[in-house]
mmCIF file of C-alpha atoms and ligand atoms in Angstrom:
data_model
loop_
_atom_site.group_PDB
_atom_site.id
_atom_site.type_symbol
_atom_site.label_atom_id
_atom_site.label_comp_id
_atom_site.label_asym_id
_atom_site.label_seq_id
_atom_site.Cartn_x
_atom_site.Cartn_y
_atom_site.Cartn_z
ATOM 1 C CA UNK Y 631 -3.050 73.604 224.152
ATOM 2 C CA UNK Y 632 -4.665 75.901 226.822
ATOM 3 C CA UNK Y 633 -8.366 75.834 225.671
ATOM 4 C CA UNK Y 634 -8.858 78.161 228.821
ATOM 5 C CA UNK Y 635 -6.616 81.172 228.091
ATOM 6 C CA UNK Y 636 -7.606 84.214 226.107
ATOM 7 C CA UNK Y 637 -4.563 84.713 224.045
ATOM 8 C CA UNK Y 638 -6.530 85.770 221.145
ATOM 9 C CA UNK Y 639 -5.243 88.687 219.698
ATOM 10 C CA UNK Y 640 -6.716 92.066 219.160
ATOM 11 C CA UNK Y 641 -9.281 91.635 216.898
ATOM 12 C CA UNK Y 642 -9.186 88.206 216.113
ATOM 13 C CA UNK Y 643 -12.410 86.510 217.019
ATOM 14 C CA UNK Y 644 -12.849 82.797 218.178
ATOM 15 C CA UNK Y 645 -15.523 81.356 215.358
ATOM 16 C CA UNK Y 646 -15.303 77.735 216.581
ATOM 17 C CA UNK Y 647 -13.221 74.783 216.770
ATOM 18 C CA UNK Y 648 -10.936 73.259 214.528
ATOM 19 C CA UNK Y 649 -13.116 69.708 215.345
ATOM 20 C CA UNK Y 650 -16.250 71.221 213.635
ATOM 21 C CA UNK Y 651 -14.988 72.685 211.134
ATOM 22 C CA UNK Y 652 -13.162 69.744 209.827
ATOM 23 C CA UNK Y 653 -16.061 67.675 210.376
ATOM 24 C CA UNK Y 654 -17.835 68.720 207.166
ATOM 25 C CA UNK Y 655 -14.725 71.288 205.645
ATOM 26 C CA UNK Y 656 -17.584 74.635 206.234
ATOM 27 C CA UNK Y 657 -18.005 76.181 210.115
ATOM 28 C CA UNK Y 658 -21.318 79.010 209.865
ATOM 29 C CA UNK Y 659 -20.962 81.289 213.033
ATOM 30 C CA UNK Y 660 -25.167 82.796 212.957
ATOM 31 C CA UNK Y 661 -23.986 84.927 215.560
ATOM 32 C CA UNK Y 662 -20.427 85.989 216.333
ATOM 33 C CA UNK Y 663 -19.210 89.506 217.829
ATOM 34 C CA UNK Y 664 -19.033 90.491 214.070
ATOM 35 C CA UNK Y 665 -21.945 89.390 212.708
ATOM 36 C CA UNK Y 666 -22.744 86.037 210.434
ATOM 37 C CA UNK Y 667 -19.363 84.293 209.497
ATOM 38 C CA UNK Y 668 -18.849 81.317 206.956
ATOM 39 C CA UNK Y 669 -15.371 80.067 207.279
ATOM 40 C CA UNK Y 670 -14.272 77.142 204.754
ATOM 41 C CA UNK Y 671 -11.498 74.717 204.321
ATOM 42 C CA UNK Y 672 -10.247 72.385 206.994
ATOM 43 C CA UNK Y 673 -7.116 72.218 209.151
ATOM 44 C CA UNK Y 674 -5.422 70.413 206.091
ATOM 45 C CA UNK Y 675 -5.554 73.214 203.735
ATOM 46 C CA UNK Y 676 -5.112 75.963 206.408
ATOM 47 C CA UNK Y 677 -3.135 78.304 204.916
ATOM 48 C CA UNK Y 678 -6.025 78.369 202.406
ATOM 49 C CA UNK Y 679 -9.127 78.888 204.775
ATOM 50 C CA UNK Y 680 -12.177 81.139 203.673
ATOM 51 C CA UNK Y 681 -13.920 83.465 205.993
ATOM 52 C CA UNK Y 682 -16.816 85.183 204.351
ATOM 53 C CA UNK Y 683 -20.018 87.101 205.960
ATOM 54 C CA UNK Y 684 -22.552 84.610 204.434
ATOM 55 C CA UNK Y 685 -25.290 87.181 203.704
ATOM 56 C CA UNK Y 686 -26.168 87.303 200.017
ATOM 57 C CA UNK Y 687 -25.429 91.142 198.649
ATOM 58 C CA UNK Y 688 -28.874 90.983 196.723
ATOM 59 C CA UNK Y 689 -31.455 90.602 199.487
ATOM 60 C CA UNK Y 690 -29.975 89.126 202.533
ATOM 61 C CA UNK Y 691 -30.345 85.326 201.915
ATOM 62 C CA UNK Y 692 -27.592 83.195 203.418
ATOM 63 C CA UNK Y 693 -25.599 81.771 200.636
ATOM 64 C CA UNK Y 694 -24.014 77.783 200.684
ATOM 65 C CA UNK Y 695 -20.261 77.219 199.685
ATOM 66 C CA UNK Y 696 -20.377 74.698 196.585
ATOM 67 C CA UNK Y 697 -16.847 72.726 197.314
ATOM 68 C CA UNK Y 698 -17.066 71.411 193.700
ATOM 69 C CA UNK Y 699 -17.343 74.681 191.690
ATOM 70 C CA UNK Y 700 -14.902 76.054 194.337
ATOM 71 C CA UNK Y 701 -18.193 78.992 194.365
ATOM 72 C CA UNK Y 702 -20.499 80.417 196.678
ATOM 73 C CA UNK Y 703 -23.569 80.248 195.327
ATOM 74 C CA UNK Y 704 -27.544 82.008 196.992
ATOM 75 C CA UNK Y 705 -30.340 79.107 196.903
ATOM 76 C CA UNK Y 706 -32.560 82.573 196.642
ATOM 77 C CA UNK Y 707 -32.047 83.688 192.924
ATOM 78 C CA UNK Y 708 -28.906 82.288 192.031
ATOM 79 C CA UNK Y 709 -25.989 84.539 192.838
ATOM 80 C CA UNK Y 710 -22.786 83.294 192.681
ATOM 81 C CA UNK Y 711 -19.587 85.004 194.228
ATOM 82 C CA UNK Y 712 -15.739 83.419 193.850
ATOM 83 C CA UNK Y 713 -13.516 81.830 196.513
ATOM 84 C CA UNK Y 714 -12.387 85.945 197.164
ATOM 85 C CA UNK Y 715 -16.307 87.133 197.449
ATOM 86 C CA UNK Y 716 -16.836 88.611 194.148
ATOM 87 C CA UNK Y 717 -19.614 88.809 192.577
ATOM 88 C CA UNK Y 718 -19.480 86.567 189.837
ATOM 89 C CA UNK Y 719 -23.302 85.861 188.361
ATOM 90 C CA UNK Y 720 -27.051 86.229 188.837
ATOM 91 C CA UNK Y 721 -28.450 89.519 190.109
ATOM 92 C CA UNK Y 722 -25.961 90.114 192.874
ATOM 93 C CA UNK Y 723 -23.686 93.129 192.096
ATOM 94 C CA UNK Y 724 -21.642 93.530 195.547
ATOM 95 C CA UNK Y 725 -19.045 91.300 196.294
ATOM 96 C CA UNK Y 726 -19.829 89.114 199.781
ATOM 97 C CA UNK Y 727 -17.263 90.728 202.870
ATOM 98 C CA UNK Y 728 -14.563 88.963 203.684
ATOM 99 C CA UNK Y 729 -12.126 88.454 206.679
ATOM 100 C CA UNK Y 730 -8.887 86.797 207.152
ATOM 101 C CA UNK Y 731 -9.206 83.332 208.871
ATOM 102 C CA UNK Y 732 -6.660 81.522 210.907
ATOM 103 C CA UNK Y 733 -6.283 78.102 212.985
ATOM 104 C CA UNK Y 734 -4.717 78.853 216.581
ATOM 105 C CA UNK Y 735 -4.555 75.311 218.401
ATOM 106 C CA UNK Y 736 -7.940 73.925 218.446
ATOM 107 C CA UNK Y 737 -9.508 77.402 217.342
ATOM 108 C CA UNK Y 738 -10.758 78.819 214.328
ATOM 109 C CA UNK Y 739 -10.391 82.893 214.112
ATOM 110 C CA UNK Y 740 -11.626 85.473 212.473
ATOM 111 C CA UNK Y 741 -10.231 89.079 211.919
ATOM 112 C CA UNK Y 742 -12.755 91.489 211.330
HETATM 113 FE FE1 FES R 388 -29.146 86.083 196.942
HETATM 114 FE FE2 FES R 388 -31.213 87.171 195.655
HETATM 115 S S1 FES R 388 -30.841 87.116 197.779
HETATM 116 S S2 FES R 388 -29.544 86.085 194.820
#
């Protein structure tokens, strides 16, 4: 309700806004203070939000979240990683990072 205050705490990191993430049910942070951040769900399902670093384990290509398989999948070669980041199929061995993902009033946050 203060969009102004810094109450964040330690190490959580403001991704975006609850408004743009809602607005298509994905938020992709290029550049936040810990690198590339794909967060997914909406403020509906927020208990069950996503926060993954985007950046395909195989060779660096930024993968998509595919709402319908409920998968990450790389448009590169074909990777595909589950809801938790694991590798699941194609030639991608190393499960995607994750981080825990919250909804503080009208921000999204990101642990690292
Ligand atoms: Fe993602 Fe090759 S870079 S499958």
């Amino acid at each position: 309700a203060n969009p102004g205050s810094n109450a964040a705490t330690k190490g959580w990191q403001k991704v975006g806004t609850v408004a743009q993430l809602d607005k298509t049910g994905q938020l992709l942070l290029e550049n936040s203070p810990i690198g590339a951040v794909l967060v997914v769900g909406t403020s509906k399902t927020a208990k069950n939000l996503i926060a993954v670093n985007p950046t395909c384990t195989h060779q660096g290509c930024t993968i998509d979240w595919k709402a319908k398989e409920s998968k990450f999948v790389c448009p590169c070669h074909g990777a595909k990683f589950a809801r938790d980041g694991k590798a699941q199929d194609g030639p991608a061995k190393k499960p995607l990072k994750t981080y825990q993902a919250k909804i503080e009033g009208s921000s999204v946050l990101v642990q690292a």
